[in-house]
PDB file of C-alpha atoms and ligand atoms in Angstrom:
ATOM      1  CA  MET A   1     214.660 -39.738 247.708  1.00  0.00           C
ATOM      2  CA  ILE A   2     216.094 -42.087 250.343  1.00  0.00           C
ATOM      3  CA  LYS A   3     217.530 -41.275 253.746  1.00  0.00           C
ATOM      4  CA  VAL A   4     218.841 -44.176 255.801  1.00  0.00           C
ATOM      5  CA  SER A   5     219.965 -43.539 259.371  1.00  0.00           C
ATOM      6  CA  ASN A   6     221.710 -46.009 261.636  1.00  0.00           C
ATOM      7  CA  LEU A   7     220.192 -48.993 259.852  1.00  0.00           C
ATOM      8  CA  HIS A   8     220.712 -52.276 261.662  1.00  0.00           C
ATOM      9  CA  LYS A   9     219.434 -55.711 260.739  1.00  0.00           C
ATOM     10  CA  GLN A  10     219.921 -58.784 262.826  1.00  0.00           C
ATOM     11  CA  PHE A  11     219.019 -62.371 261.972  1.00  0.00           C
ATOM     12  CA  GLY A  12     218.927 -64.180 265.296  1.00  0.00           C
ATOM     13  CA  ASP A  13     222.247 -63.429 266.955  1.00  0.00           C
ATOM     14  CA  VAL A  14     223.916 -62.379 263.740  1.00  0.00           C
ATOM     15  CA  GLU A  15     224.138 -58.684 263.008  1.00  0.00           C
ATOM     16  CA  VAL A  16     224.113 -58.421 259.229  1.00  0.00           C
ATOM     17  CA  LEU A  17     223.781 -54.633 258.892  1.00  0.00           C
ATOM     18  CA  LYS A  18     225.764 -52.715 261.469  1.00  0.00           C
ATOM     19  CA  GLY A  19     224.575 -49.154 261.238  1.00  0.00           C
ATOM     20  CA  ILE A  20     224.264 -47.832 257.708  1.00  0.00           C
ATOM     21  CA  ASP A  21     223.836 -44.110 257.067  1.00  0.00           C
ATOM     22  CA  GLU A  22     223.165 -43.154 253.497  1.00  0.00           C
ATOM     23  CA  THR A  23     221.356 -40.510 251.511  1.00  0.00           C
ATOM     24  CA  ILE A  24     220.345 -41.018 247.903  1.00  0.00           C
ATOM     25  CA  ALA A  25     219.175 -38.064 245.843  1.00  0.00           C
ATOM     26  CA  PRO A  26     216.360 -38.071 243.273  1.00  0.00           C
ATOM     27  CA  GLY A  27     217.712 -39.236 239.926  1.00  0.00           C
ATOM     28  CA  GLU A  28     220.852 -40.642 241.475  1.00  0.00           C
ATOM     29  CA  VAL A  29     222.120 -44.011 240.286  1.00  0.00           C
ATOM     30  CA  VAL A  30     223.949 -45.861 243.037  1.00  0.00           C
ATOM     31  CA  SER A  31     225.731 -49.172 242.601  1.00  0.00           C
ATOM     32  CA  VAL A  32     226.326 -51.365 245.627  1.00  0.00           C
ATOM     33  CA  ILE A  33     229.326 -53.657 245.449  1.00  0.00           C
ATOM     34  CA  GLY A  34     230.994 -55.922 247.980  1.00  0.00           C
ATOM     35  CA  PRO A  35     231.819 -59.506 248.870  1.00  0.00           C
ATOM     36  CA  SER A  36     229.231 -62.257 249.024  1.00  0.00           C
ATOM     37  CA  GLY A  37     227.462 -62.303 252.381  1.00  0.00           C
ATOM     38  CA  SER A  38     228.378 -58.703 253.198  1.00  0.00           C
ATOM     39  CA  GLY A  39     224.734 -57.583 253.498  1.00  0.00           C
ATOM     40  CA  LYS A  40     224.083 -56.028 250.076  1.00  0.00           C
ATOM     41  CA  SER A  41     220.791 -57.841 249.474  1.00  0.00           C
ATOM     42  CA  THR A  42     219.672 -57.267 253.034  1.00  0.00           C
ATOM     43  CA  PHE A  43     220.346 -53.547 252.665  1.00  0.00           C
ATOM     44  CA  LEU A  44     218.338 -53.401 249.436  1.00  0.00           C
ATOM     45  CA  ARG A  45     215.509 -55.499 250.879  1.00  0.00           C
ATOM     46  CA  CYS A  46     215.240 -53.190 253.872  1.00  0.00           C
ATOM     47  CA  LEU A  47     214.562 -50.302 251.486  1.00  0.00           C
ATOM     48  CA  ASN A  48     211.209 -51.808 250.532  1.00  0.00           C
ATOM     49  CA  LEU A  49     210.597 -53.668 253.785  1.00  0.00           C
ATOM     50  CA  LEU A  50     211.123 -57.143 252.398  1.00  0.00           C
ATOM     51  CA  GLU A  51     213.276 -57.228 255.522  1.00  0.00           C
ATOM     52  CA  ILE A  52     212.247 -55.335 258.614  1.00  0.00           C
ATOM     53  CA  PRO A  53     215.126 -53.366 260.113  1.00  0.00           C
ATOM     54  CA  THR A  54     215.882 -54.143 263.740  1.00  0.00           C
ATOM     55  CA  GLN A  55     217.015 -50.589 264.386  1.00  0.00           C
ATOM     56  CA  GLY A  56     217.286 -47.278 262.583  1.00  0.00           C
ATOM     57  CA  GLU A  57     215.140 -45.212 260.292  1.00  0.00           C
ATOM     58  CA  ILE A  58     214.473 -45.165 256.561  1.00  0.00           C
ATOM     59  CA  LEU A  59     212.768 -42.224 254.884  1.00  0.00           C
ATOM     60  CA  ILE A  60     211.539 -42.564 251.309  1.00  0.00           C
ATOM     61  CA  GLU A  61     210.520 -39.256 249.768  1.00  0.00           C
ATOM     62  CA  GLY A  62     210.496 -37.794 253.256  1.00  0.00           C
ATOM     63  CA  GLU A  63     208.151 -40.390 254.713  1.00  0.00           C
ATOM     64  CA  SER A  64     209.322 -42.820 257.335  1.00  0.00           C
ATOM     65  CA  ILE A  65     208.762 -46.401 256.251  1.00  0.00           C
ATOM     66  CA  THR A  66     210.078 -47.712 259.542  1.00  0.00           C
ATOM     67  CA  ALA A  67     207.652 -45.817 261.770  1.00  0.00           C
ATOM     68  CA  PRO A  68     204.877 -47.890 263.339  1.00  0.00           C
ATOM     69  CA  GLY A  69     201.832 -47.881 261.075  1.00  0.00           C
ATOM     70  CA  ALA A  70     203.713 -46.989 257.894  1.00  0.00           C
ATOM     71  CA  CYS A  71     201.869 -48.156 254.811  1.00  0.00           C
ATOM     72  CA  VAL A  72     203.724 -50.980 253.093  1.00  0.00           C
ATOM     73  CA  ASP A  73     201.408 -51.080 250.078  1.00  0.00           C
ATOM     74  CA  GLN A  74     201.960 -47.437 249.335  1.00  0.00           C
ATOM     75  CA  LEU A  75     205.713 -47.902 249.703  1.00  0.00           C
ATOM     76  CA  ARG A  76     205.793 -50.844 247.304  1.00  0.00           C
ATOM     77  CA  ARG A  77     203.898 -48.762 244.764  1.00  0.00           C
ATOM     78  CA  LYS A  78     206.688 -46.206 244.789  1.00  0.00           C
ATOM     79  CA  VAL A  79     209.556 -48.667 244.875  1.00  0.00           C
ATOM     80  CA  GLY A  80     210.042 -51.215 242.101  1.00  0.00           C
ATOM     81  CA  MET A  81     212.259 -54.232 242.662  1.00  0.00           C
ATOM     82  CA  VAL A  82     214.008 -56.562 240.248  1.00  0.00           C
ATOM     83  CA  PHE A  83     215.504 -59.813 241.546  1.00  0.00           C
ATOM     84  CA  GLN A  84     218.287 -62.057 240.368  1.00  0.00           C
ATOM     85  CA  ASN A  85     215.833 -64.855 239.559  1.00  0.00           C
ATOM     86  CA  PHE A  86     213.140 -62.759 237.859  1.00  0.00           C
ATOM     87  CA  ASN A  87     210.243 -64.015 240.025  1.00  0.00           C
ATOM     88  CA  LEU A  88     207.752 -63.871 237.159  1.00  0.00           C
ATOM     89  CA  PHE A  89     204.404 -65.617 237.604  1.00  0.00           C
ATOM     90  CA  PRO A  90     204.918 -68.806 235.548  1.00  0.00           C
ATOM     91  CA  HIS A  91     201.250 -69.452 234.741  1.00  0.00           C
ATOM     92  CA  LYS A  92     200.595 -65.954 233.446  1.00  0.00           C
ATOM     93  CA  THR A  93     201.555 -64.488 230.102  1.00  0.00           C
ATOM     94  CA  VAL A  94     204.048 -61.675 229.828  1.00  0.00           C
ATOM     95  CA  MET A  95     201.149 -59.260 229.398  1.00  0.00           C
ATOM     96  CA  GLN A  96     199.334 -60.633 232.464  1.00  0.00           C
ATOM     97  CA  ASN A  97     202.521 -60.465 234.512  1.00  0.00           C
ATOM     98  CA  ILE A  98     202.821 -56.775 233.732  1.00  0.00           C
ATOM     99  CA  THR A  99     199.176 -55.756 234.093  1.00  0.00           C
ATOM    100  CA  LEU A 100     198.352 -57.754 237.221  1.00  0.00           C
ATOM    101  CA  ALA A 101     199.497 -55.397 239.954  1.00  0.00           C
ATOM    102  CA  PRO A 102     198.381 -52.039 238.537  1.00  0.00           C
ATOM    103  CA  VAL A 103     194.901 -53.454 237.810  1.00  0.00           C
ATOM    104  CA  LYS A 104     194.590 -55.289 241.105  1.00  0.00           C
ATOM    105  CA  LEU A 105     195.549 -52.170 243.025  1.00  0.00           C
ATOM    106  CA  GLY A 106     193.064 -50.121 241.043  1.00  0.00           C
ATOM    107  CA  LEU A 107     195.680 -47.800 239.559  1.00  0.00           C
ATOM    108  CA  MET A 108     194.559 -48.512 236.004  1.00  0.00           C
ATOM    109  CA  THR A 109     191.773 -50.220 234.105  1.00  0.00           C
ATOM    110  CA  LEU A 110     192.757 -53.377 232.252  1.00  0.00           C
ATOM    111  CA  THR A 111     192.682 -51.491 228.956  1.00  0.00           C
ATOM    112  CA  GLU A 112     194.951 -48.772 230.301  1.00  0.00           C
ATOM    113  CA  ALA A 113     197.277 -51.320 231.855  1.00  0.00           C
ATOM    114  CA  GLU A 114     197.547 -53.260 228.598  1.00  0.00           C
ATOM    115  CA  ALA A 115     198.373 -50.125 226.648  1.00  0.00           C
ATOM    116  CA  LYS A 116     200.991 -49.234 229.245  1.00  0.00           C
ATOM    117  CA  ALA A 117     202.365 -52.783 229.141  1.00  0.00           C
ATOM    118  CA  LEU A 118     202.787 -52.631 225.368  1.00  0.00           C
ATOM    119  CA  SER A 119     204.678 -49.387 225.578  1.00  0.00           C
ATOM    120  CA  LEU A 120     206.910 -50.841 228.312  1.00  0.00           C
ATOM    121  CA  LEU A 121     207.481 -53.992 226.271  1.00  0.00           C
ATOM    122  CA  ASP A 122     208.473 -51.756 223.398  1.00  0.00           C
ATOM    123  CA  GLN A 123     210.897 -49.985 225.716  1.00  0.00           C
ATOM    124  CA  VAL A 124     212.568 -53.285 226.659  1.00  0.00           C
ATOM    125  CA  GLY A 125     212.432 -54.662 223.113  1.00  0.00           C
ATOM    126  CA  LEU A 126     209.893 -57.440 223.669  1.00  0.00           C
ATOM    127  CA  VAL A 127     206.550 -56.364 222.177  1.00  0.00           C
ATOM    128  CA  GLU A 128     206.354 -59.596 220.198  1.00  0.00           C
ATOM    129  CA  LYS A 129     206.434 -61.587 223.463  1.00  0.00           C
ATOM    130  CA  ALA A 130     203.295 -60.065 224.986  1.00  0.00           C
ATOM    131  CA  GLN A 131     201.313 -63.313 224.752  1.00  0.00           C
ATOM    132  CA  ALA A 132     204.215 -65.636 225.551  1.00  0.00           C
ATOM    133  CA  TYR A 133     204.638 -67.482 228.835  1.00  0.00           C
ATOM    134  CA  PRO A 134     207.796 -66.984 230.892  1.00  0.00           C
ATOM    135  CA  SER A 135     208.933 -70.583 230.322  1.00  0.00           C
ATOM    136  CA  SER A 136     209.358 -69.852 226.613  1.00  0.00           C
ATOM    137  CA  LEU A 137     211.664 -66.879 227.236  1.00  0.00           C
ATOM    138  CA  SER A 138     215.420 -66.735 227.667  1.00  0.00           C
ATOM    139  CA  GLY A 139     216.819 -65.483 230.973  1.00  0.00           C
ATOM    140  CA  GLY A 140     217.599 -62.110 229.467  1.00  0.00           C
ATOM    141  CA  GLN A 141     214.076 -61.789 228.115  1.00  0.00           C
ATOM    142  CA  LYS A 142     212.586 -62.808 231.465  1.00  0.00           C
ATOM    143  CA  GLN A 143     214.618 -60.172 233.209  1.00  0.00           C
ATOM    144  CA  ARG A 144     213.532 -57.498 230.753  1.00  0.00           C
ATOM    145  CA  VAL A 145     209.903 -58.514 231.378  1.00  0.00           C
ATOM    146  CA  ALA A 146     210.559 -58.286 235.108  1.00  0.00           C
ATOM    147  CA  ILE A 147     211.869 -54.753 234.626  1.00  0.00           C
ATOM    148  CA  ALA A 148     208.813 -53.836 232.546  1.00  0.00           C
ATOM    149  CA  ARG A 149     206.567 -55.309 235.236  1.00  0.00           C
ATOM    150  CA  ALA A 150     208.224 -53.216 237.929  1.00  0.00           C
ATOM    151  CA  LEU A 151     207.949 -50.097 235.761  1.00  0.00           C
ATOM    152  CA  ALA A 152     204.233 -50.691 235.199  1.00  0.00           C
ATOM    153  CA  MET A 153     203.643 -49.414 238.728  1.00  0.00           C
ATOM    154  CA  GLN A 154     205.279 -46.144 237.714  1.00  0.00           C
ATOM    155  CA  PRO A 155     207.730 -46.280 240.605  1.00  0.00           C
ATOM    156  CA  ASP A 156     209.823 -43.332 241.697  1.00  0.00           C
ATOM    157  CA  LEU A 157     212.674 -45.603 242.650  1.00  0.00           C
ATOM    158  CA  MET A 158     213.972 -48.901 241.272  1.00  0.00           C
ATOM    159  CA  LEU A 159     215.977 -51.464 243.229  1.00  0.00           C
ATOM    160  CA  PHE A 160     217.953 -54.144 241.392  1.00  0.00           C
ATOM    161  CA  ASP A 161     219.500 -57.114 243.180  1.00  0.00           C
ATOM    162  CA  GLU A 162     222.125 -58.682 240.924  1.00  0.00           C
ATOM    163  CA  PRO A 163     219.810 -58.489 237.915  1.00  0.00           C
ATOM    164  CA  THR A 164     222.304 -60.108 235.548  1.00  0.00           C
ATOM    165  CA  SER A 165     223.911 -62.699 237.826  1.00  0.00           C
ATOM    166  CA  ALA A 166     221.679 -65.568 236.707  1.00  0.00           C
ATOM    167  CA  LEU A 167     222.068 -64.828 232.997  1.00  0.00           C
ATOM    168  CA  ASP A 168     224.190 -66.441 230.342  1.00  0.00           C
ATOM    169  CA  PRO A 169     226.914 -63.981 229.371  1.00  0.00           C
ATOM    170  CA  GLU A 170     225.407 -63.202 225.971  1.00  0.00           C
ATOM    171  CA  MET A 171     222.161 -62.051 227.652  1.00  0.00           C
ATOM    172  CA  VAL A 172     223.748 -59.608 230.044  1.00  0.00           C
ATOM    173  CA  GLY A 173     224.226 -56.753 227.591  1.00  0.00           C
ATOM    174  CA  ASP A 174     220.549 -56.459 226.636  1.00  0.00           C
ATOM    175  CA  VAL A 175     219.487 -56.193 230.271  1.00  0.00           C
ATOM    176  CA  LEU A 176     222.203 -53.680 231.106  1.00  0.00           C
ATOM    177  CA  ASP A 177     221.196 -51.615 228.057  1.00  0.00           C
ATOM    178  CA  VAL A 178     217.620 -51.405 229.363  1.00  0.00           C
ATOM    179  CA  MET A 179     218.902 -50.347 232.779  1.00  0.00           C
ATOM    180  CA  LYS A 180     221.235 -47.786 231.275  1.00  0.00           C
ATOM    181  CA  ALA A 181     218.373 -46.250 229.290  1.00  0.00           C
ATOM    182  CA  LEU A 182     216.351 -46.058 232.475  1.00  0.00           C
ATOM    183  CA  ALA A 183     219.227 -44.342 234.255  1.00  0.00           C
ATOM    184  CA  ASP A 184     219.662 -41.883 231.384  1.00  0.00           C
ATOM    185  CA  ASP A 185     215.950 -41.182 231.661  1.00  0.00           C
ATOM    186  CA  GLY A 186     216.443 -39.940 235.212  1.00  0.00           C
ATOM    187  CA  MET A 187     215.171 -42.895 237.256  1.00  0.00           C
ATOM    188  CA  THR A 188     216.543 -43.145 240.776  1.00  0.00           C
ATOM    189  CA  MET A 189     218.204 -46.535 240.978  1.00  0.00           C
ATOM    190  CA  VAL A 190     220.011 -48.639 243.551  1.00  0.00           C
ATOM    191  CA  ILE A 191     221.771 -51.573 241.916  1.00  0.00           C
ATOM    192  CA  VAL A 192     223.562 -54.431 243.628  1.00  0.00           C
ATOM    193  CA  THR A 193     225.870 -55.716 240.939  1.00  0.00           C
ATOM    194  CA  HIS A 194     229.025 -57.613 240.104  1.00  0.00           C
ATOM    195  CA  GLU A 195     229.202 -55.875 236.734  1.00  0.00           C
ATOM    196  CA  MET A 196     232.015 -53.500 237.555  1.00  0.00           C
ATOM    197  CA  GLY A 197     232.194 -52.074 234.039  1.00  0.00           C
ATOM    198  CA  PHE A 198     228.515 -51.205 234.171  1.00  0.00           C
ATOM    199  CA  ALA A 199     228.834 -49.757 237.673  1.00  0.00           C
ATOM    200  CA  ARG A 200     231.673 -47.565 236.493  1.00  0.00           C
ATOM    201  CA  GLU A 201     229.854 -46.395 233.402  1.00  0.00           C
ATOM    202  CA  VAL A 202     226.344 -45.825 234.710  1.00  0.00           C
ATOM    203  CA  SER A 203     226.600 -44.981 238.413  1.00  0.00           C
ATOM    204  CA  ASP A 204     226.774 -41.562 239.911  1.00  0.00           C
ATOM    205  CA  ARG A 205     228.100 -43.187 243.044  1.00  0.00           C
ATOM    206  CA  VAL A 206     229.380 -46.555 244.186  1.00  0.00           C
ATOM    207  CA  LEU A 207     228.949 -47.951 247.710  1.00  0.00           C
ATOM    208  CA  PHE A 208     231.359 -50.611 248.845  1.00  0.00           C
ATOM    209  CA  ILE A 209     229.748 -52.704 251.574  1.00  0.00           C
ATOM    210  CA  ASP A 210     231.738 -55.174 253.648  1.00  0.00           C
ATOM    211  CA  GLY A 211     230.755 -56.830 256.900  1.00  0.00           C
ATOM    212  CA  GLY A 212     227.440 -55.002 257.055  1.00  0.00           C
ATOM    213  CA  GLU A 213     228.962 -51.531 256.825  1.00  0.00           C
ATOM    214  CA  VAL A 214     229.448 -49.027 254.051  1.00  0.00           C
ATOM    215  CA  VAL A 215     233.231 -49.021 254.072  1.00  0.00           C
ATOM    216  CA  GLU A 216     233.639 -46.504 251.288  1.00  0.00           C
ATOM    217  CA  SER A 217     231.437 -44.531 248.934  1.00  0.00           C
ATOM    218  CA  GLY A 218     232.196 -42.156 246.112  1.00  0.00           C
ATOM    219  CA  PRO A 219     232.106 -41.506 242.391  1.00  0.00           C
ATOM    220  CA  PRO A 220     233.044 -44.587 240.330  1.00  0.00           C
ATOM    221  CA  GLN A 221     236.381 -43.132 239.230  1.00  0.00           C
ATOM    222  CA  GLN A 222     237.374 -42.670 242.847  1.00  0.00           C
ATOM    223  CA  ILE A 223     236.246 -46.093 244.051  1.00  0.00           C
ATOM    224  CA  PHE A 224     237.652 -48.048 241.126  1.00  0.00           C
ATOM    225  CA  ASP A 225     240.821 -46.085 240.380  1.00  0.00           C
ATOM    226  CA  ALA A 226     241.802 -44.763 243.782  1.00  0.00           C
ATOM    227  CA  PRO A 227     240.063 -46.713 246.554  1.00  0.00           C
ATOM    228  CA  GLN A 228     241.002 -45.308 249.918  1.00  0.00           C
ATOM    229  CA  HIS A 229     240.256 -48.192 252.195  1.00  0.00           C
ATOM    230  CA  ARG A 230     242.322 -51.358 252.423  1.00  0.00           C
ATOM    231  CA  ARG A 231     239.192 -53.549 252.319  1.00  0.00           C
ATOM    232  CA  THR A 232     238.011 -51.868 249.128  1.00  0.00           C
ATOM    233  CA  GLN A 233     241.436 -52.296 247.564  1.00  0.00           C
ATOM    234  CA  SER A 234     241.529 -55.959 248.519  1.00  0.00           C
ATOM    235  CA  PHE A 235     238.033 -56.640 247.138  1.00  0.00           C
ATOM    236  CA  LEU A 236     238.686 -54.833 243.872  1.00  0.00           C
ATOM    237  CA  SER A 237     242.014 -56.584 243.384  1.00  0.00           C
ATOM    238  CA  LYS A 238     240.056 -59.855 243.329  1.00  0.00           C
ATOM    239  CA  VAL A 239     237.237 -58.814 240.998  1.00  0.00           C
ATOM    240  CA  LEU A 240     238.788 -56.386 238.517  1.00  0.00           C
TER     241      LEU A 240
HETATM  242  P1  ADP B 301     224.942 -60.352 250.050  1.00  0.00           P
HETATM  243  O1  ADP B 301     223.728 -59.960 249.275  1.00  0.00           O
HETATM  244  O2  ADP B 301     225.928 -59.245 250.206  1.00  0.00           O
HETATM  245  O3  ADP B 301     225.604 -61.581 249.506  1.00  0.00           O
HETATM  246  P2  ADP B 301     223.045 -60.935 252.150  1.00  0.00           P
HETATM  247  O4  ADP B 301     222.458 -59.619 252.492  1.00  0.00           O
HETATM  248  O5  ADP B 301     222.234 -61.828 251.298  1.00  0.00           O
HETATM  249  O6  ADP B 301     224.506 -60.723 251.532  1.00  0.00           O
HETATM  250  O7  ADP B 301     223.371 -61.734 253.470  1.00  0.00           O
HETATM  251  C1  ADP B 301     224.190 -61.216 254.506  1.00  0.00           C
HETATM  252  C2  ADP B 301     224.254 -62.223 255.625  1.00  0.00           C
HETATM  253  O8  ADP B 301     222.962 -62.355 256.212  1.00  0.00           O
HETATM  254  C3  ADP B 301     224.680 -63.602 255.199  1.00  0.00           C
HETATM  255  O9  ADP B 301     225.515 -64.136 256.180  1.00  0.00           O
HETATM  256  C4  ADP B 301     223.393 -64.361 255.133  1.00  0.00           C
HETATM  257  O10 ADP B 301     223.595 -65.717 255.387  1.00  0.00           O
HETATM  258  C5  ADP B 301     222.572 -63.707 256.222  1.00  0.00           C
HETATM  259  N1  ADP B 301     221.138 -63.749 255.936  1.00  0.00           N
HETATM  260  C6  ADP B 301     220.505 -63.157 254.884  1.00  0.00           C
HETATM  261  N2  ADP B 301     219.187 -63.374 254.932  1.00  0.00           N
HETATM  262  C7  ADP B 301     218.969 -64.125 256.036  1.00  0.00           C
HETATM  263  C8  ADP B 301     217.797 -64.681 256.650  1.00  0.00           C
HETATM  264  N3  ADP B 301     216.585 -64.491 256.118  1.00  0.00           N
HETATM  265  N4  ADP B 301     217.964 -65.395 257.775  1.00  0.00           N
HETATM  266  C9  ADP B 301     219.179 -65.583 258.317  1.00  0.00           C
HETATM  267  N5  ADP B 301     220.311 -65.083 257.808  1.00  0.00           N
HETATM  268  C10 ADP B 301     220.224 -64.366 256.676  1.00  0.00           C
HETATM  269 MG1   MG B 302     222.858 -60.762 247.601  1.00  0.00          MG
END
């Protein structure tokens, strides 16, 4: 699904990603953990070209997204993204938020998109909020709408950047439940998260990123119970 080779990203003089090599299989659920400022968001954002890599290659479903002339629109259709701060359109209803992109891109008629939106809202437990505006929703509800909106494009891959970090604690479970159901359903997912319990339970693999490098990667049991690298051990001793 994803093949990343020698990925570098520099902001000015600062090298934030220092050569990442990673392969993610279809249906795999990968959690990305690591200290603040280590490059987790930048790594994720490179996967859908919200950041342009300064060096290296990224293949999504075998197609290079980093080659000159690669089609960003087509990439974004295949790759859904959910952000920490939801990024819903405030002046549109929940329904309009979800139907906007698929209709605008001509993937569905409005009628089709609305039917799809209702089924997605059912999936995330928010059918009754279809006509509500984002401002009337709780953080957890907003994030579930944001997930539904991303799914409306029928992506092959979903990226999550700290989807529960901005939520009150009592909202976190509902969002994680939606993500877990998606994972169980076979969606390929890359999730930057501080929810170590969730990462352990849901991930096929955990990547520990520090200083712009993947320091260690492996099944959750290995990373959490028997981390090999001193930097992983030190990080986990602070967060677990
Ligand atoms: P993380 O998500 O692991 O906390 P980020 O990927 O957001 O880390 O950031 C890694 C480093 O890159 C940080 O030092 C951050 O300040 C820097 N950085 C991120 N985005 C930009 C940007 N657009 N311009 C300059 N520096 C940036
Ligand atoms: Mg981040």
